[in-house]
Amino acid sequence: MILLDGKQAAEAMKKDIAREVARWSREWGRKPHLAAILVGDDPASQTYVRNKENDCIQVGMDSSVYRLSESISREGLTECVRTINEDPAIDGLIVQLPLPGHLDEQQIIETIDPAKDVDGFHPVNVGRMVLGLPAFVSATPAGIVDLLQYYHIPTSGKECVIIGRSNIVGKPLANLLSRKGPGGDCTVTLCHSRTLELEKVCRRADIVVAALGQPRFLKANMVKEGAVVIDVGISRVEDKSTKSGFRLAGDVDFEEVAPRCSYITPVPGGVGPMTRLSLLKNTLQAAMKRN
Ligand code: GUN
């Protein structure tokens, strides 16, 4: 069993991004700039946004965070999005999800300028990605494809089972893995809460992606010997033995599943760093397109 070390892969690829950022910044006299909107004070979201800021600094990009109150109105939030859309010094914008319950996430996403939508969540980018046109591709699916390619794991003709049909991961990943060309050409089955005989379906897979958000859901009896297992889950589970009182758990029961795999991602340090890398790649791409 080989660990798919997303942290190491992302660090290696960040060096290329940093070189490209330096070249672009010299040419245009400014740095690519990522803006993040953070609504409320959810601790996990705060950590994610802080990590994204640090990533930007590490590769020589500018970043700014707009912190808004939990009780901000839809009008207040869309006004903030509009200001950033119109700011010529900002290349990419993300609105950290989840948003508080009174705000309609899809409605907010649709106010982002598609040319700055480096999360790839706007319907224009989703549609273009599905059609195989140049688009910002959502960061986690793009990061998973990059990780498979980094480890030279073949995808062409392979059976891939994805558990979880979210707009952010499952649906776009099914599209990417089944599209024509390098990193694609998989036969994809997209499973969800109504899928019948899930164990049997999963056991068919050469590549299993667990992206449903249920800690330790994927068990050894759901995985074929020699399969590649990608764990997208990252939940906080209570653990009184740690200082913070919690630890991170993936959607895969790692202890049970790992011995059966050819490759498996750890949590943390697998998919997460690759997601952050994709966001940097998209931000650089946004800056390049604007000039
Ligand atoms: N919340 C969880 N994942 C993501 C992501 O990729 N982008 C944003 N904006 N919010 C998230």
Short mmCIF file of C-alpha atoms and ligand atoms in Angstrom, two decimals:
data_model
loop_
_atom_site.label_atom_id
_atom_site.label_comp_id
_atom_site.label_asym_id
_atom_site.label_seq_id
_atom_site.Cartn_x
_atom_site.Cartn_y
_atom_site.Cartn_z
CA MET A 1 0.00 0.00 0.00
CA ILE A 2 1.33 3.42 -0.99
CA LEU A 3 0.18 6.64 0.69
CA LEU A 4 -0.87 9.35 -1.75
CA ASP A 5 0.94 12.20 -0.06
CA GLY A 6 -0.98 15.29 -1.16
CA LYS A 7 1.10 17.52 1.07
CA GLN A 8 4.34 16.54 -0.62
CA ALA A 9 2.80 16.64 -4.12
CA ALA A 10 1.28 20.08 -3.50
CA GLU A 11 4.57 21.46 -2.12
CA ALA A 12 6.40 20.25 -5.23
CA MET A 13 3.81 21.81 -7.57
CA LYS A 14 3.72 25.06 -5.55
CA LYS A 15 7.33 25.68 -6.58
CA ASP A 16 6.25 25.80 -10.24
CA ILE A 17 3.38 28.14 -9.37
CA ALA A 18 5.69 30.43 -7.37
CA ARG A 19 8.06 30.66 -10.36
CA GLU A 20 5.16 31.50 -12.69
CA VAL A 21 3.75 34.06 -10.20
CA ALA A 22 7.15 35.79 -9.97
CA ARG A 23 7.43 35.97 -13.76
CA TRP A 24 3.86 37.32 -14.11
CA SER A 25 4.36 39.87 -11.32
CA ARG A 26 7.58 41.19 -12.93
CA GLU A 27 5.81 41.56 -16.25
CA TRP A 28 2.68 43.31 -14.93
CA GLY A 29 4.05 45.22 -11.95
CA ARG A 30 1.63 43.69 -9.43
CA LYS A 31 0.89 40.31 -7.86
CA PRO A 32 -2.07 38.03 -8.62
CA HIS A 33 -4.63 38.73 -5.89
CA LEU A 34 -7.13 36.34 -4.27
CA ALA A 35 -9.97 37.74 -2.14
CA ALA A 36 -11.99 35.59 0.27
CA ILE A 37 -15.30 36.49 1.91
CA LEU A 38 -15.82 34.86 5.29
CA VAL A 39 -19.26 35.21 6.86
CA GLY A 40 -19.58 34.50 10.58
CA ASP A 41 -17.06 32.76 12.82
CA ASP A 42 -17.31 29.05 12.08
CA PRO A 43 -13.95 27.69 13.36
CA ALA A 44 -13.42 25.27 10.46
CA SER A 45 -14.11 27.98 7.87
CA GLN A 46 -11.75 30.34 9.68
CA THR A 47 -9.00 27.72 9.51
CA TYR A 48 -9.62 27.06 5.80
CA VAL A 49 -9.49 30.76 4.95
CA ARG A 50 -6.33 31.28 7.03
CA ASN A 51 -4.68 28.36 5.20
CA LYS A 52 -5.64 29.84 1.84
CA GLU A 53 -4.13 33.20 2.87
CA ASN A 54 -0.89 31.50 3.91
CA ASP A 55 -0.76 29.58 0.61
CA CYS A 56 -1.04 32.85 -1.31
CA ILE A 57 1.80 34.39 0.66
CA GLN A 58 3.93 31.27 0.13
CA VAL A 59 3.70 31.50 -3.68
CA GLY A 60 4.03 35.31 -3.78
CA MET A 61 0.39 36.25 -4.36
CA ASP A 62 -1.60 38.95 -2.59
CA SER A 63 -4.63 37.93 -0.56
CA SER A 64 -7.31 39.74 1.36
CA VAL A 65 -10.10 38.50 3.59
CA TYR A 66 -13.42 40.29 3.95
CA ARG A 67 -14.86 39.26 7.32
CA LEU A 68 -18.61 39.82 7.54
CA SER A 69 -21.00 39.38 10.45
CA GLU A 70 -23.02 36.16 10.80
CA SER A 71 -26.17 38.31 10.55
CA ILE A 72 -25.25 40.09 7.29
CA SER A 73 -28.20 40.45 4.92
CA ARG A 74 -28.28 39.11 1.37
CA GLU A 75 -28.03 42.70 0.13
CA GLY A 76 -24.99 43.37 2.34
CA LEU A 77 -23.20 40.27 1.10
CA THR A 78 -24.01 40.83 -2.59
CA GLU A 79 -22.80 44.43 -2.24
CA CYS A 80 -19.45 43.09 -0.96
CA VAL A 81 -19.28 40.63 -3.89
CA ARG A 82 -20.10 43.44 -6.33
CA THR A 83 -17.33 45.68 -4.91
CA ILE A 84 -14.78 42.88 -5.37
CA ASN A 85 -16.11 42.02 -8.84
CA GLU A 86 -15.43 45.60 -9.88
CA ASP A 87 -12.03 45.96 -8.18
CA PRO A 88 -9.39 45.83 -10.95
CA ALA A 89 -6.68 44.90 -8.42
CA ILE A 90 -8.43 41.60 -7.49
CA ASP A 91 -8.20 38.57 -9.80
CA GLY A 92 -10.03 35.82 -7.90
CA LEU A 93 -12.88 35.74 -5.39
CA ILE A 94 -14.16 32.95 -3.18
CA VAL A 95 -17.09 33.05 -0.79
CA GLN A 96 -16.25 30.51 1.91
CA LEU A 97 -19.04 27.96 2.37
CA PRO A 98 -21.15 27.03 4.22
CA LEU A 99 -23.02 30.31 4.62
CA PRO A 100 -25.43 30.93 7.53
CA GLY A 101 -28.87 29.41 6.95
CA HIS A 102 -30.63 32.68 6.04
CA LEU A 103 -28.40 33.15 2.98
CA ASP A 104 -29.06 31.20 -0.23
CA GLU A 105 -25.64 29.91 -1.30
CA GLN A 106 -26.55 29.38 -4.95
CA GLN A 107 -28.01 32.87 -5.21
CA ILE A 108 -24.79 34.37 -3.81
CA ILE A 109 -22.53 32.25 -6.04
CA GLU A 110 -24.41 33.54 -9.07
CA THR A 111 -23.47 37.14 -8.18
CA ILE A 112 -19.74 36.36 -8.54
CA ASP A 113 -18.16 37.47 -11.82
CA PRO A 114 -17.46 34.15 -13.64
CA ALA A 115 -14.06 35.55 -14.69
CA LYS A 116 -13.12 35.83 -10.97
CA ASP A 117 -14.90 32.64 -9.82
CA VAL A 118 -11.74 30.67 -8.95
CA ASP A 119 -13.81 28.12 -6.97
CA GLY A 120 -15.48 27.18 -10.27
CA PHE A 121 -18.92 27.19 -8.63
CA HIS A 122 -20.70 29.68 -10.94
CA PRO A 123 -23.08 28.00 -13.44
CA VAL A 124 -21.08 29.52 -16.32
CA ASN A 125 -17.92 27.70 -15.17
CA VAL A 126 -19.78 24.48 -14.29
CA GLY A 127 -21.45 24.49 -17.72
CA ARG A 128 -18.22 25.21 -19.57
CA MET A 129 -16.43 22.45 -17.65
CA VAL A 130 -19.16 19.93 -18.56
CA LEU A 131 -18.86 20.95 -22.22
CA GLY A 132 -15.07 20.52 -22.09
CA LEU A 133 -14.47 24.26 -22.68
CA PRO A 134 -11.79 26.27 -20.83
CA ALA A 135 -13.24 27.01 -17.37
CA PHE A 136 -12.34 27.33 -13.71
CA VAL A 137 -12.77 23.81 -12.38
CA SER A 138 -13.82 23.34 -8.78
CA ALA A 139 -10.71 22.90 -6.65
CA THR A 140 -11.20 19.52 -4.97
CA PRO A 141 -12.05 17.54 -8.14
CA ALA A 142 -9.19 19.21 -10.03
CA GLY A 143 -6.84 18.43 -7.12
CA ILE A 144 -7.85 14.76 -7.12
CA VAL A 145 -7.15 14.42 -10.85
CA ASP A 146 -3.77 16.16 -10.36
CA LEU A 147 -2.91 13.81 -7.48
CA LEU A 148 -3.70 10.69 -9.55
CA GLN A 149 -1.57 12.06 -12.38
CA TYR A 150 1.28 13.03 -10.04
CA TYR A 151 1.49 9.38 -8.93
CA HIS A 152 1.09 8.13 -12.53
CA ILE A 153 -2.04 6.19 -11.61
CA PRO A 154 -3.77 5.15 -14.85
CA THR A 155 -7.41 6.20 -15.24
CA SER A 156 -8.18 5.22 -18.84
CA GLY A 157 -10.74 2.41 -18.95
CA LYS A 158 -10.81 2.11 -15.15
CA GLU A 159 -13.99 1.65 -13.15
CA CYS A 160 -14.39 4.59 -10.80
CA VAL A 161 -17.05 4.77 -8.11
CA ILE A 162 -17.73 8.12 -6.45
CA ILE A 163 -19.84 8.18 -3.28
CA GLY A 164 -21.54 11.56 -2.86
CA ARG A 165 -23.24 13.72 -5.48
CA SER A 166 -22.45 17.21 -4.16
CA ASN A 167 -22.12 20.16 -6.52
CA ILE A 168 -18.65 20.86 -5.14
CA VAL A 169 -17.09 17.39 -5.43
CA GLY A 170 -19.13 14.40 -6.67
CA LYS A 171 -20.84 15.90 -9.72
CA PRO A 172 -17.83 17.80 -11.16
CA LEU A 173 -15.45 14.90 -10.39
CA ALA A 174 -17.71 12.47 -12.28
CA ASN A 175 -17.42 14.80 -15.27
CA LEU A 176 -13.66 15.23 -15.06
CA LEU A 177 -12.87 11.54 -14.67
CA SER A 178 -15.12 10.53 -17.55
CA ARG A 179 -13.96 13.18 -20.02
CA LYS A 180 -11.71 12.31 -22.93
CA GLY A 181 -7.96 12.57 -22.46
CA PRO A 182 -5.20 12.33 -19.83
CA GLY A 183 -6.53 11.97 -16.27
CA GLY A 184 -9.95 11.00 -17.66
CA ASP A 185 -11.45 8.18 -19.74
CA CYS A 186 -12.79 6.42 -16.62
CA THR A 187 -16.08 4.57 -16.51
CA VAL A 188 -17.74 6.46 -13.67
CA THR A 189 -20.57 5.45 -11.34
CA LEU A 190 -21.88 8.27 -9.16
CA CYS A 191 -23.45 6.84 -5.98
CA HIS A 192 -25.62 8.55 -3.38
CA SER A 193 -27.96 7.90 -0.46
CA ARG A 194 -30.50 6.08 -2.69
CA THR A 195 -27.99 3.79 -4.40
CA LEU A 196 -28.93 0.11 -4.05
CA GLU A 197 -26.32 -2.48 -3.04
CA LEU A 198 -23.65 0.17 -2.48
CA GLU A 199 -21.13 -2.39 -1.12
CA LYS A 200 -21.43 -4.44 -4.29
CA VAL A 201 -21.10 -1.39 -6.56
CA CYS A 202 -18.03 -0.14 -4.66
CA ARG A 203 -16.34 -3.55 -4.77
CA ARG A 204 -16.34 -3.31 -8.59
CA ALA A 205 -14.23 -0.17 -8.55
CA ASP A 206 -10.57 0.24 -9.46
CA ILE A 207 -10.79 3.74 -7.97
CA VAL A 208 -13.15 4.60 -5.08
CA VAL A 209 -13.74 8.21 -4.07
CA ALA A 210 -15.49 8.74 -0.72
CA ALA A 211 -17.03 12.23 -0.69
CA LEU A 212 -20.20 12.00 1.37
CA GLY A 213 -19.14 13.66 4.62
CA GLN A 214 -19.71 10.73 6.99
CA PRO A 215 -16.68 9.87 9.12
CA ARG A 216 -15.29 6.33 8.55
CA PHE A 217 -18.14 5.35 6.21
CA LEU A 218 -16.09 3.28 3.74
CA LYS A 219 -15.25 -0.13 5.21
CA ALA A 220 -12.95 -2.92 4.06
CA ASN A 221 -15.86 -5.02 2.69
CA MET A 222 -16.64 -2.21 0.20
CA VAL A 223 -13.20 -2.18 -1.41
CA LYS A 224 -11.68 -4.55 -3.95
CA GLU A 225 -8.16 -5.85 -3.24
CA GLY A 226 -5.67 -3.51 -4.93
CA ALA A 227 -8.09 -0.58 -5.39
CA VAL A 228 -7.07 3.08 -5.26
CA VAL A 229 -8.98 4.89 -2.48
CA ILE A 230 -9.42 8.66 -2.36
CA ASP A 231 -10.80 10.13 0.87
CA VAL A 232 -12.38 13.57 0.45
CA GLY A 233 -14.02 13.65 3.90
CA ILE A 234 -12.73 15.91 6.61
CA SER A 235 -14.98 15.97 9.67
CA ARG A 236 -14.20 17.13 13.15
CA VAL A 237 -14.87 14.30 15.58
CA GLU A 238 -14.73 14.66 19.34
CA ASP A 239 -11.50 13.42 20.93
CA LYS A 240 -10.98 14.34 24.56
CA SER A 241 -7.38 13.12 24.43
CA THR A 242 -6.34 16.03 22.18
CA LYS A 243 -5.69 19.62 23.29
CA SER A 244 -8.38 21.03 20.98
CA GLY A 245 -10.93 18.36 22.02
CA PHE A 246 -11.39 17.13 18.45
CA ARG A 247 -9.51 15.46 15.63
CA LEU A 248 -10.02 15.21 11.91
CA ALA A 249 -11.56 12.08 10.42
CA GLY A 250 -12.04 11.13 6.79
CA ASP A 251 -14.92 9.26 5.13
CA VAL A 252 -12.75 6.13 4.96
CA ASP A 253 -12.09 3.76 7.85
CA PHE A 254 -8.37 4.02 7.18
CA GLU A 255 -7.17 1.24 9.53
CA GLU A 256 -9.56 -1.28 7.95
CA VAL A 257 -9.31 -0.18 4.33
CA ALA A 258 -5.62 0.73 3.88
CA PRO A 259 -4.28 -2.88 3.94
CA ARG A 260 -6.50 -3.74 0.93
CA CYS A 261 -5.43 -0.79 -1.23
CA SER A 262 -2.72 -0.23 -3.80
CA TYR A 263 -2.88 3.51 -3.02
CA ILE A 264 -4.81 5.51 -0.43
CA THR A 265 -4.95 9.16 0.65
CA PRO A 266 -4.44 10.01 4.34
CA VAL A 267 -6.62 12.53 6.22
CA PRO A 268 -5.26 15.09 6.80
CA GLY A 269 -2.50 15.46 4.18
CA GLY A 270 -4.17 13.81 1.17
CA VAL A 271 -6.82 15.62 -0.83
CA GLY A 272 -6.86 18.84 1.29
CA PRO A 273 -3.47 20.23 0.21
CA MET A 274 -4.30 19.42 -3.44
CA THR A 275 -7.55 21.40 -3.16
CA ARG A 276 -5.60 24.40 -1.91
CA LEU A 277 -3.09 23.99 -4.73
CA SER A 278 -5.91 24.04 -7.32
CA LEU A 279 -7.18 27.31 -5.91
CA LEU A 280 -3.74 28.86 -6.41
CA LYS A 281 -3.60 27.51 -9.97
CA ASN A 282 -7.03 28.97 -10.71
CA THR A 283 -6.08 32.35 -9.24
CA LEU A 284 -2.93 32.52 -11.37
CA GLN A 285 -4.99 31.52 -14.40
CA ALA A 286 -7.55 34.27 -13.59
CA ALA A 287 -4.78 36.88 -13.40
CA MET A 288 -3.27 35.69 -16.70
CA LYS A 289 -6.63 35.83 -18.45
CA ARG A 290 -7.35 39.36 -17.25
CA ASN A 291 -4.11 40.77 -18.70
N1 GUN B 1 -16.24 24.98 1.82
C1 GUN B 1 -15.78 23.71 1.71
N2 GUN B 1 -15.05 23.56 0.60
C2 GUN B 1 -15.06 24.75 -0.03
C3 GUN B 1 -14.46 25.22 -1.23
O1 GUN B 1 -13.79 24.50 -1.98
N3 GUN B 1 -14.69 26.54 -1.52
C4 GUN B 1 -15.43 27.34 -0.72
N4 GUN B 1 -15.61 28.60 -1.11
N5 GUN B 1 -15.99 26.94 0.40
C5 GUN B 1 -15.79 25.64 0.74
#
